[in-house]
mmCIF file of C-alpha atoms in Angstrom:
data_model
loop_
_atom_site.group_PDB
_atom_site.id
_atom_site.type_symbol
_atom_site.label_atom_id
_atom_site.label_comp_id
_atom_site.label_asym_id
_atom_site.label_seq_id
_atom_site.Cartn_x
_atom_site.Cartn_y
_atom_site.Cartn_z
ATOM 1 C CA MET A 117 -12.366 49.331 -17.525
ATOM 2 C CA ILE A 118 -11.759 45.692 -18.602
ATOM 3 C CA ASN A 119 -11.137 44.558 -21.859
ATOM 4 C CA SER A 120 -11.681 40.912 -21.686
ATOM 5 C CA ILE A 121 -14.441 38.592 -20.119
ATOM 6 C CA SER A 122 -15.593 35.312 -19.821
ATOM 7 C CA ILE A 123 -18.546 34.868 -19.117
ATOM 8 C CA LEU A 124 -20.078 31.390 -17.231
ATOM 9 C CA GLY A 125 -23.516 31.060 -18.754
ATOM 10 C CA SER A 126 -24.164 33.015 -22.060
ATOM 11 C CA THR A 127 -26.805 31.220 -22.915
ATOM 12 C CA GLY A 128 -29.416 32.318 -19.821
ATOM 13 C CA SER A 129 -31.030 35.156 -18.831
ATOM 14 C CA ILE A 130 -28.837 36.770 -17.092
ATOM 15 C CA GLY A 131 -25.943 35.326 -19.474
ATOM 16 C CA THR A 132 -27.639 36.947 -22.983
ATOM 17 C CA GLN A 133 -28.224 40.153 -21.487
ATOM 18 C CA SER A 134 -24.458 40.286 -19.813
ATOM 19 C CA LEU A 135 -23.831 40.203 -24.010
ATOM 20 C CA ASP A 136 -26.107 42.900 -24.352
ATOM 21 C CA VAL A 137 -24.024 44.886 -21.867
ATOM 22 C CA VAL A 138 -20.914 43.952 -24.015
ATOM 23 C CA ASP A 139 -22.206 44.709 -27.683
ATOM 24 C CA LYS A 140 -22.772 48.149 -25.985
ATOM 25 C CA LEU A 141 -19.667 48.700 -24.044
ATOM 26 C CA GLY A 142 -17.939 46.749 -26.920
ATOM 27 C CA LEU A 143 -16.340 44.125 -25.066
ATOM 28 C CA LYS A 144 -13.384 41.177 -26.188
ATOM 29 C CA VAL A 145 -15.303 37.787 -25.207
ATOM 30 C CA SER A 146 -12.861 35.316 -24.364
ATOM 31 C CA ALA A 147 -14.810 32.698 -22.883
ATOM 32 C CA ILE A 148 -18.558 31.031 -23.192
ATOM 33 C CA THR A 149 -20.390 28.609 -21.241
ATOM 34 C CA ALA A 150 -23.584 26.667 -21.373
ATOM 35 C CA ALA A 151 -25.229 23.897 -20.032
ATOM 36 C CA SER A 152 -26.641 22.186 -22.948
ATOM 37 C CA ASN A 153 -27.987 24.904 -25.536
ATOM 38 C CA VAL A 154 -26.122 23.247 -28.689
ATOM 39 C CA ASP A 155 -27.872 26.467 -31.389
ATOM 40 C CA LEU A 156 -27.657 28.890 -29.718
ATOM 41 C CA ILE A 157 -24.245 28.774 -28.081
ATOM 42 C CA GLU A 158 -23.123 28.531 -31.878
ATOM 43 C CA ASN A 159 -25.089 31.611 -32.851
ATOM 44 C CA GLN A 160 -22.873 33.713 -29.752
ATOM 45 C CA ILE A 161 -20.268 31.977 -31.035
ATOM 46 C CA ARG A 162 -20.120 32.933 -34.980
ATOM 47 C CA LYS A 163 -21.145 36.492 -33.249
ATOM 48 C CA TYR A 164 -18.049 36.932 -30.430
ATOM 49 C CA LYS A 165 -15.878 34.672 -32.093
ATOM 50 C CA PRO A 166 -14.448 33.356 -28.578
ATOM 51 C CA GLU A 167 -11.108 31.733 -27.637
ATOM 52 C CA LEU A 168 -12.937 28.448 -26.244
ATOM 53 C CA ALA A 169 -16.508 27.946 -25.997
ATOM 54 C CA VAL A 170 -17.985 25.477 -23.222
ATOM 55 C CA LEU A 171 -21.036 23.406 -22.785
ATOM 56 C CA PHE A 172 -21.725 21.702 -19.483
ATOM 57 C CA ASN A 173 -22.956 18.250 -21.288
ATOM 58 C CA GLU A 174 -20.560 16.027 -22.575
ATOM 59 C CA ASP A 175 -22.525 15.077 -25.681
ATOM 60 C CA LYS A 176 -24.036 17.990 -26.161
ATOM 61 C CA ALA A 177 -20.234 19.459 -26.718
ATOM 62 C CA ALA A 178 -18.970 16.929 -28.780
ATOM 63 C CA GLU A 179 -22.216 18.221 -31.344
ATOM 64 C CA LEU A 180 -21.396 21.696 -30.777
ATOM 65 C CA ARG A 181 -17.197 21.265 -31.267
ATOM 66 C CA LEU A 182 -18.215 19.156 -35.074
ATOM 67 C CA ARG A 183 -20.916 22.111 -35.709
ATOM 68 C CA VAL A 184 -18.313 24.776 -35.587
ATOM 69 C CA LYS A 185 -14.853 23.162 -36.434
ATOM 70 C CA ASP A 186 -14.984 25.634 -39.321
ATOM 71 C CA THR A 187 -14.103 28.763 -36.805
ATOM 72 C CA GLY A 188 -11.256 29.309 -34.150
ATOM 73 C CA THR A 189 -13.059 28.447 -31.281
ATOM 74 C CA ARG A 190 -12.314 25.386 -29.399
ATOM 75 C CA VAL A 191 -14.472 23.337 -27.495
ATOM 76 C CA LEU A 192 -14.613 21.675 -23.965
ATOM 77 C CA GLY A 193 -16.809 19.858 -21.899
ATOM 78 C CA GLY A 194 -18.078 19.107 -18.598
ATOM 79 C CA MET A 195 -16.969 20.142 -14.948
ATOM 80 C CA ASP A 196 -12.735 20.936 -16.518
ATOM 81 C CA GLY A 197 -14.459 23.176 -19.265
ATOM 82 C CA LEU A 198 -16.175 25.153 -16.909
ATOM 83 C CA ILE A 199 -12.731 25.971 -14.234
ATOM 84 C CA GLU A 200 -10.407 26.248 -17.903
ATOM 85 C CA ALA A 201 -13.144 28.993 -18.988
ATOM 86 C CA ALA A 202 -13.192 30.551 -15.260
ATOM 87 C CA VAL A 203 -9.211 30.504 -15.321
ATOM 88 C CA ILE A 204 -8.397 31.473 -19.092
ATOM 89 C CA PRO A 205 -5.463 33.800 -19.446
ATOM 90 C CA SER A 206 -7.128 36.690 -21.713
ATOM 91 C CA ALA A 207 -10.090 37.091 -19.778
ATOM 92 C CA SER A 208 -9.771 40.047 -16.950
ATOM 93 C CA LEU A 209 -13.128 39.439 -15.640
ATOM 94 C CA VAL A 210 -15.405 36.175 -15.224
ATOM 95 C CA LEU A 211 -18.716 36.501 -15.345
ATOM 96 C CA ASN A 212 -20.443 33.888 -12.936
ATOM 97 C CA SER A 213 -24.377 33.185 -14.305
ATOM 98 C CA VAL A 214 -24.527 29.681 -13.973
ATOM 99 C CA VAL A 215 -27.119 28.774 -11.939
ATOM 100 C CA GLY A 216 -27.130 25.670 -9.327
ATOM 101 C CA MET A 217 -23.951 24.204 -7.274
ATOM 102 C CA VAL A 218 -22.150 24.001 -10.385
ATOM 103 C CA GLY A 219 -20.578 27.697 -9.722
ATOM 104 C CA LEU A 220 -18.618 27.044 -7.077
ATOM 105 C CA LYS A 221 -15.899 25.183 -8.243
ATOM 106 C CA PRO A 222 -15.531 27.446 -11.443
ATOM 107 C CA THR A 223 -15.316 30.723 -8.881
ATOM 108 C CA MET A 224 -12.743 29.304 -6.821
ATOM 109 C CA ALA A 225 -10.876 28.529 -9.655
ATOM 110 C CA ALA A 226 -10.996 32.236 -10.417
ATOM 111 C CA ILE A 227 -10.350 33.543 -7.765
ATOM 112 C CA GLU A 228 -7.587 31.723 -7.298
ATOM 113 C CA ALA A 229 -6.266 32.220 -10.637
ATOM 114 C CA LYS A 230 -6.471 35.843 -9.218
ATOM 115 C CA LYS A 231 -9.896 36.503 -11.527
ATOM 116 C CA ASP A 232 -11.822 40.130 -10.417
ATOM 117 C CA ILE A 233 -15.450 38.003 -10.552
ATOM 118 C CA ALA A 234 -19.110 39.190 -11.308
ATOM 119 C CA LEU A 235 -20.730 36.940 -9.250
ATOM 120 C CA ALA A 236 -24.891 36.119 -10.514
ATOM 121 C CA ASN A 237 -24.124 32.687 -8.823
ATOM 122 C CA LYS A 238 -26.019 32.998 -5.537
ATOM 123 C CA GLU A 239 -25.260 29.313 -4.333
ATOM 124 C CA THR A 240 -20.938 29.992 -4.867
ATOM 125 C CA LEU A 241 -21.512 32.323 -1.180
ATOM 126 C CA VAL A 242 -24.633 30.841 0.191
ATOM 127 C CA ALA A 243 -22.860 27.282 -0.036
ATOM 128 C CA GLY A 244 -19.070 28.589 -0.094
ATOM 129 C CA GLY A 245 -19.172 30.913 2.555
ATOM 130 C CA ASP A 246 -15.795 31.081 4.309
ATOM 131 C CA LEU A 247 -14.129 29.492 2.062
ATOM 132 C CA VAL A 248 -15.304 31.674 -1.238
ATOM 133 C CA THR A 249 -14.952 35.052 1.392
ATOM 134 C CA ASP A 250 -11.427 33.548 2.806
ATOM 135 C CA ALA A 251 -9.933 33.264 -0.598
ATOM 136 C CA VAL A 252 -10.685 36.590 -2.220
ATOM 137 C CA LYS A 253 -9.204 38.280 0.247
ATOM 138 C CA ARG A 254 -6.214 36.257 0.274
ATOM 139 C CA ASN A 255 -6.121 36.402 -3.496
ATOM 140 C CA GLY A 256 -7.175 40.561 -3.172
ATOM 141 C CA VAL A 257 -9.868 39.888 -6.174
ATOM 142 C CA LYS A 258 -12.712 41.632 -6.418
ATOM 143 C CA LEU A 259 -16.283 40.282 -5.743
ATOM 144 C CA LEU A 260 -19.242 42.066 -7.009
ATOM 145 C CA PRO A 261 -22.321 42.014 -6.813
ATOM 146 C CA VAL A 262 -24.653 41.214 -10.134
ATOM 147 C CA ASP A 263 -28.192 40.130 -8.656
ATOM 148 C CA SER A 264 -29.739 44.151 -8.574
ATOM 149 C CA GLU A 265 -30.728 43.771 -4.572
ATOM 150 C CA HIS A 266 -27.287 43.470 -3.562
ATOM 151 C CA SER A 267 -25.325 45.350 -6.584
ATOM 152 C CA ALA A 268 -28.232 48.141 -5.092
ATOM 153 C CA ILE A 269 -26.442 47.634 -1.786
ATOM 154 C CA PHE A 270 -22.879 48.069 -3.087
ATOM 155 C CA GLN A 271 -24.260 51.156 -4.966
ATOM 156 C CA CYS A 272 -25.392 52.620 -1.962
ATOM 157 C CA LEU A 273 -22.197 51.865 0.321
ATOM 158 C CA GLN A 274 -20.188 53.618 -2.177
ATOM 159 C CA GLY A 275 -21.345 56.996 -0.094
ATOM 160 C CA ALA A 276 -20.748 55.179 3.465
ATOM 161 C CA PRO A 277 -18.220 57.012 5.587
ATOM 162 C CA ASP A 278 -14.811 55.509 6.858
ATOM 163 C CA ASN A 279 -16.571 53.984 9.983
ATOM 164 C CA LYS A 280 -19.279 52.401 7.909
ATOM 165 C CA ALA A 281 -21.679 53.282 9.945
ATOM 166 C CA LEU A 282 -24.013 50.462 9.080
ATOM 167 C CA LYS A 283 -27.768 50.399 10.819
ATOM 168 C CA LYS A 284 -28.729 47.833 8.675
ATOM 169 C CA LEU A 285 -30.057 46.357 5.072
ATOM 170 C CA ILE A 286 -32.651 45.909 3.627
ATOM 171 C CA LEU A 287 -33.622 43.532 0.561
ATOM 172 C CA THR A 288 -36.907 45.040 -1.271
ATOM 173 C CA ALA A 289 -38.459 41.579 -2.583
ATOM 174 C CA SER A 290 -40.737 41.812 -5.306
ATOM 175 C CA GLY A 291 -43.277 39.253 -3.877
ATOM 176 C CA GLY A 292 -43.166 36.874 -6.475
ATOM 177 C CA PRO A 293 -46.700 35.747 -8.627
ATOM 178 C CA PHE A 294 -48.673 34.275 -5.049
ATOM 179 C CA PHE A 295 -48.280 38.296 -3.138
ATOM 180 C CA GLY A 296 -50.887 38.339 -0.238
ATOM 181 C CA LYS A 297 -52.019 34.476 -0.840
ATOM 182 C CA SER A 298 -52.392 32.329 2.424
ATOM 183 C CA TYR A 299 -50.603 29.180 2.852
ATOM 184 C CA ASP A 300 -54.135 27.392 2.091
ATOM 185 C CA GLU A 301 -54.741 29.033 -1.182
ATOM 186 C CA LEU A 302 -50.959 27.615 -2.237
ATOM 187 C CA LYS A 303 -51.836 23.873 -1.873
ATOM 188 C CA ASP A 304 -52.456 23.511 -5.085
ATOM 189 C CA VAL A 305 -51.273 25.618 -7.411
ATOM 190 C CA THR A 306 -49.417 24.989 -10.636
ATOM 191 C CA VAL A 307 -45.900 25.048 -12.263
ATOM 192 C CA GLU A 308 -47.312 27.728 -14.739
ATOM 193 C CA GLN A 309 -48.692 29.515 -11.907
ATOM 194 C CA ALA A 310 -45.677 29.400 -10.398
ATOM 195 C CA LEU A 311 -43.831 30.690 -13.302
ATOM 196 C CA ASN A 312 -45.428 33.727 -14.261
ATOM 197 C CA HIS A 313 -43.582 36.559 -12.109
ATOM 198 C CA PRO A 314 -44.739 39.670 -12.364
ATOM 199 C CA ASN A 315 -41.678 42.186 -13.435
ATOM 200 C CA TRP A 316 -38.463 39.490 -14.554
ATOM 201 C CA SER A 317 -37.792 37.570 -16.588
ATOM 202 C CA MET A 318 -35.732 34.492 -15.559
ATOM 203 C CA GLY A 319 -34.704 31.278 -15.778
ATOM 204 C CA ALA A 320 -37.303 28.225 -14.183
ATOM 205 C CA LYS A 321 -34.917 27.140 -10.768
ATOM 206 C CA ILE A 322 -34.995 31.257 -10.504
ATOM 207 C CA THR A 323 -38.297 32.029 -10.663
ATOM 208 C CA ILE A 324 -39.626 29.426 -8.701
ATOM 209 C CA ASP A 325 -37.150 30.344 -6.246
ATOM 210 C CA SER A 326 -38.894 33.463 -6.049
ATOM 211 C CA ALA A 327 -42.675 32.181 -5.880
ATOM 212 C CA SER A 328 -41.656 30.613 -2.472
ATOM 213 C CA MET A 329 -39.677 33.538 -1.453
ATOM 214 C CA MET A 330 -36.039 30.926 -1.238
ATOM 215 C CA ASN A 331 -34.921 33.354 -3.337
ATOM 216 C CA LYS A 332 -35.243 36.073 -0.472
ATOM 217 C CA GLY A 333 -33.752 33.819 2.013
ATOM 218 C CA LEU A 334 -30.519 32.926 -0.195
ATOM 219 C CA GLU A 335 -30.245 36.883 -1.140
ATOM 220 C CA ILE A 336 -29.909 37.305 2.782
ATOM 221 C CA ILE A 337 -27.903 34.674 3.356
ATOM 222 C CA GLU A 338 -25.628 36.111 0.436
ATOM 223 C CA ALA A 339 -26.137 40.267 1.688
ATOM 224 C CA ALA A 340 -24.332 38.692 5.169
ATOM 225 C CA ARG A 341 -21.556 37.370 3.396
ATOM 226 C CA LEU A 342 -21.150 39.915 0.805
ATOM 227 C CA PHE A 343 -21.134 43.526 3.189
ATOM 228 C CA ASP A 344 -19.900 41.337 6.590
ATOM 229 C CA VAL A 345 -22.727 41.398 8.809
ATOM 230 C CA SER A 346 -25.045 40.085 10.845
ATOM 231 C CA GLY A 347 -28.836 37.985 9.724
ATOM 232 C CA ASP A 348 -30.227 40.412 12.456
ATOM 233 C CA ASP A 349 -28.996 43.323 10.586
ATOM 234 C CA ILE A 350 -30.709 42.409 7.514
ATOM 235 C CA ASP A 351 -33.975 44.036 7.051
ATOM 236 C CA VAL A 352 -36.442 42.197 4.254
ATOM 237 C CA VAL A 353 -39.589 44.451 2.448
ATOM 238 C CA VAL A 354 -42.182 43.499 -0.025
ATOM 239 C CA HIS A 355 -42.073 45.744 -3.154
ATOM 240 C CA ARG A 356 -44.633 45.304 -6.028
ATOM 241 C CA GLU A 357 -43.107 47.137 -7.763
ATOM 242 C CA SER A 358 -39.266 46.146 -8.035
ATOM 243 C CA ILE A 359 -38.358 50.294 -8.500
ATOM 244 C CA ILE A 360 -36.182 50.048 -5.938
ATOM 245 C CA HIS A 361 -33.656 47.511 -5.433
ATOM 246 C CA SER A 362 -32.436 47.674 -2.232
ATOM 247 C CA LEU A 363 -31.764 50.417 0.422
ATOM 248 C CA VAL A 364 -28.951 50.657 3.349
ATOM 249 C CA GLU A 365 -30.038 52.655 6.496
ATOM 250 C CA TYR A 366 -27.042 54.177 8.672
ATOM 251 C CA THR A 367 -26.654 54.862 12.328
ATOM 252 C CA ASP A 368 -28.308 58.714 12.089
ATOM 253 C CA ASN A 369 -31.182 56.708 10.985
ATOM 254 C CA SER A 370 -31.106 58.307 6.751
ATOM 255 C CA VAL A 371 -31.466 56.065 4.606
ATOM 256 C CA ILE A 372 -30.192 55.177 1.038
ATOM 257 C CA ALA A 373 -31.707 53.426 -1.990
ATOM 258 C CA GLN A 374 -30.813 52.872 -5.035
ATOM 259 C CA LEU A 375 -34.071 53.198 -7.827
ATOM 260 C CA GLY A 376 -34.096 51.884 -11.584
ATOM 261 C CA VAL A 377 -36.418 50.040 -14.279
ATOM 262 C CA PRO A 378 -36.053 45.946 -13.346
ATOM 263 C CA ASP A 379 -34.114 45.772 -15.793
ATOM 264 C CA MET A 380 -30.916 43.110 -14.973
ATOM 265 C CA ARG A 381 -28.295 44.953 -17.400
ATOM 266 C CA ILE A 382 -28.203 48.387 -14.908
ATOM 267 C CA PRO A 383 -26.247 45.795 -12.224
ATOM 268 C CA ILE A 384 -25.013 43.965 -15.194
ATOM 269 C CA GLN A 385 -22.804 47.026 -16.652
ATOM 270 C CA TYR A 386 -22.104 48.242 -13.172
ATOM 271 C CA ALA A 387 -20.205 45.396 -12.104
ATOM 272 C CA ILE A 388 -18.278 45.637 -15.534
ATOM 273 C CA THR A 389 -17.105 48.616 -15.265
ATOM 274 C CA TYR A 390 -16.926 49.582 -11.956
ATOM 275 C CA PRO A 391 -16.535 52.247 -10.473
ATOM 276 C CA SER A 392 -17.263 53.810 -13.593
ATOM 277 C CA ARG A 393 -20.348 54.308 -15.320
ATOM 278 C CA PHE A 394 -21.664 54.477 -18.883
ATOM 279 C CA GLU A 395 -24.315 55.312 -21.038
ATOM 280 C CA SER A 396 -26.601 51.452 -20.893
ATOM 281 C CA PRO A 397 -28.728 49.779 -22.986
ATOM 282 C CA VAL A 398 -31.688 50.360 -20.066
ATOM 283 C CA ALA A 399 -34.530 52.696 -20.202
ATOM 284 C CA GLU A 400 -34.500 56.030 -17.883
ATOM 285 C CA LEU A 401 -36.646 56.233 -15.243
ATOM 286 C CA SER A 402 -39.983 57.547 -15.334
ATOM 287 C CA LEU A 403 -41.176 58.373 -11.255
ATOM 288 C CA ALA A 404 -44.301 60.310 -12.277
ATOM 289 C CA GLY A 405 -45.152 57.732 -14.748
ATOM 290 C CA ILE A 406 -45.080 55.026 -12.190
ATOM 291 C CA GLY A 407 -47.211 56.873 -9.443
ATOM 292 C CA LYS A 408 -46.985 55.522 -7.150
ATOM 293 C CA MET A 409 -44.659 52.849 -4.847
ATOM 294 C CA THR A 410 -45.806 50.683 -1.960
ATOM 295 C CA PHE A 411 -44.203 48.283 0.599
ATOM 296 C CA PHE A 412 -45.670 45.285 3.049
ATOM 297 C CA GLU A 413 -44.226 43.016 5.390
ATOM 298 C CA PRO A 414 -43.165 39.621 4.271
ATOM 299 C CA ASP A 415 -45.647 36.298 5.100
ATOM 300 C CA TYR A 416 -42.635 34.352 7.185
ATOM 301 C CA GLU A 417 -45.331 32.109 8.343
ATOM 302 C CA THR A 418 -46.462 31.382 4.003
ATOM 303 C CA PHE A 419 -43.407 31.681 2.921
ATOM 304 C CA LYS A 420 -41.019 29.229 4.863
ATOM 305 C CA CYS A 421 -38.041 29.045 3.139
ATOM 306 C CA LEU A 422 -37.568 32.754 4.303
ATOM 307 C CA ASN A 423 -37.108 31.481 7.803
ATOM 308 C CA ALA A 424 -35.563 28.208 7.095
ATOM 309 C CA CYS A 425 -32.532 30.619 5.314
ATOM 310 C CA LYS A 426 -32.593 32.725 8.251
ATOM 311 C CA THR A 427 -32.186 30.051 10.879
ATOM 312 C CA ALA A 428 -29.618 28.761 8.695
ATOM 313 C CA LEU A 429 -27.469 31.828 8.399
ATOM 314 C CA LYS A 430 -27.435 31.498 12.373
ATOM 315 C CA MET A 431 -26.446 28.306 12.524
ATOM 316 C CA GLY A 432 -23.220 28.661 10.310
ATOM 317 C CA GLY A 433 -20.857 25.434 9.312
ATOM 318 C CA ALA A 434 -23.069 24.152 6.354
ATOM 319 C CA ALA A 435 -26.114 24.292 7.296
ATOM 320 C CA THR A 436 -27.143 27.047 4.748
ATOM 321 C CA ALA A 437 -25.441 24.457 2.036
ATOM 322 C CA ILE A 438 -27.980 22.179 3.363
ATOM 323 C CA ALA A 439 -30.814 24.912 2.857
ATOM 324 C CA ASN A 440 -29.540 25.275 -0.518
ATOM 325 C CA GLY A 441 -29.528 21.725 -1.363
ATOM 326 C CA ALA A 442 -32.207 21.081 0.016
ATOM 327 C CA ASN A 443 -34.061 23.764 -2.195
ATOM 328 C CA GLU A 444 -33.096 23.014 -5.516
ATOM 329 C CA GLU A 445 -33.536 19.077 -4.944
ATOM 330 C CA ALA A 446 -37.128 19.896 -4.057
ATOM 331 C CA ASN A 447 -37.102 22.793 -6.403
ATOM 332 C CA MET A 448 -36.556 20.304 -9.250
ATOM 333 C CA LEU A 449 -38.801 17.883 -8.212
ATOM 334 C CA PHE A 450 -42.090 20.913 -8.200
ATOM 335 C CA ARG A 451 -41.006 21.800 -11.801
ATOM 336 C CA ASN A 452 -40.902 18.092 -12.632
ATOM 337 C CA GLY A 453 -44.308 17.707 -11.195
ATOM 338 C CA LYS A 454 -42.994 15.210 -8.678
ATOM 339 C CA ILE A 455 -44.232 17.389 -5.299
ATOM 340 C CA LYS A 456 -46.340 19.962 -4.135
ATOM 341 C CA PHE A 457 -45.394 24.395 -4.669
ATOM 342 C CA LEU A 458 -46.182 24.198 -0.411
ATOM 343 C CA ASP A 459 -43.720 20.878 -0.337
ATOM 344 C CA ILE A 460 -40.712 22.606 -1.124
ATOM 345 C CA GLY A 461 -40.574 25.161 1.678
ATOM 346 C CA GLU A 462 -41.438 21.974 4.150
ATOM 347 C CA LEU A 463 -38.658 19.992 2.331
ATOM 348 C CA VAL A 464 -35.544 22.889 3.068
ATOM 349 C CA CYS A 465 -36.536 23.183 6.965
ATOM 350 C CA GLY A 466 -36.694 20.103 7.266
ATOM 351 C CA ALA A 467 -33.511 19.405 6.226
ATOM 352 C CA VAL A 468 -31.990 22.558 8.235
ATOM 353 C CA GLU A 469 -33.223 21.011 11.563
ATOM 354 C CA SER A 470 -33.024 17.165 10.212
ATOM 355 C CA VAL A 471 -29.629 17.325 8.227
ATOM 356 C CA LYS A 472 -26.391 16.756 10.858
ATOM 357 C CA ASN A 473 -24.618 19.749 10.749
ATOM 358 C CA PHE A 474 -20.883 20.454 10.521
ATOM 359 C CA VAL A 475 -17.759 23.030 9.597
ATOM 360 C CA PRO A 476 -16.690 22.696 5.886
ATOM 361 C CA SER A 477 -13.183 22.503 5.556
ATOM 362 C CA SER A 478 -13.220 22.192 1.690
ATOM 363 C CA VAL A 479 -15.087 22.856 -1.530
ATOM 364 C CA ASP A 480 -15.706 18.998 -1.214
ATOM 365 C CA ASP A 481 -17.348 19.560 2.255
ATOM 366 C CA VAL A 482 -19.345 22.284 0.828
ATOM 367 C CA ILE A 483 -20.436 19.320 -2.054
ATOM 368 C CA LYS A 484 -21.107 16.591 0.511
ATOM 369 C CA ALA A 485 -23.644 18.546 2.791
ATOM 370 C CA ASP A 486 -25.172 19.474 -0.766
ATOM 371 C CA SER A 487 -25.340 15.617 -1.234
ATOM 372 C CA LEU A 488 -26.748 14.789 2.329
ATOM 373 C CA ALA A 489 -29.665 17.702 2.252
ATOM 374 C CA ARG A 490 -30.156 16.676 -1.286
ATOM 375 C CA GLN A 491 -30.257 12.700 -0.005
ATOM 376 C CA TYR A 492 -32.755 13.560 2.834
ATOM 377 C CA VAL A 493 -35.073 15.402 0.453
ATOM 378 C CA LYS A 494 -35.451 12.411 -2.141
ATOM 379 C CA GLU A 495 -35.663 10.346 1.438
ATOM 380 C CA LYS A 496 -38.874 12.354 2.868
ATOM 381 C CA VAL A 497 -40.712 12.377 -1.194
ATOM 382 C CA GLY A 498 -39.351 8.647 -1.967
ATOM 383 C CA ILE A 499 -37.419 8.328 -4.533
ATOM 384 C CA TYR A 500 -34.092 6.173 -3.919
#
């Protein structure tokens, strides 16, 4: 097992739960980063005594530097700081739980520095695609999934035969707060309603992605790249209880599933301790206590983001980065009250259809595709 870890996004939902796991395992924390939460990261500095702490917001970083000058922790800001936290020599594993495209550059830097990656930042693989997977192979590092669905598939694949023998991957979805609602019923839903997730406690952006089912579309893309399978061989099933986290079907039609209570500390800990398992801070699963589990087909007509992501995956090139960039912009506009909930899916579909696709050859190309998608959304909404 590793001795020291760098956590990118330590004040978010995944980051704080990762520190719970760190406490249980007794690991050293080499570096922590956050966007702008000065109070919480200061508390984390005083508890974990990392070598380096980073706030992406430069002004907040300056404030933090003054607050913790009595400690031995160095404080940096901006993207350069994130990258330094990702390549810090003392950490053997980098857990990336930042939200959005900002996670791509630090992930690539960590891979090039030959760090194993525990990945909770979907955008790295969705937007970066082959650039990321090729770098992982070239540097001989591990890319370990933290998302509960991808961790479940990863765990189910531990028993795969030498010939792999995969038939399909089956991702489960909670259905979010709007399961069973028709398109018309969603026309005037509020941000507060969209943030009311039935099972998981997550940050605002990811919770909105769950409500629109964009998160499941992103997970289809990520699964295709993590496990080297075609998008046609990935199914989605709505499982309201969030007890089965995903499944693998083999060529003999045997299906293997990973189950557990809906608590992200299970996949976080498995990524940190792989291939070993240790006692965790998570409650034991009681199937009798649950009583029953239900399964439904997704509503692809109402939740348009799902099909937009599947289309982008088939298109290849920068299309998945375009879909992701359009969603990030639309998601933010919805949270800020600038557009309606259903506009998110319409804008993502429009960007995938309308923004010129190309084959990216560098991280800068991926960032260009992301920028073009965001610009498309702004122009459609009338923001310049």
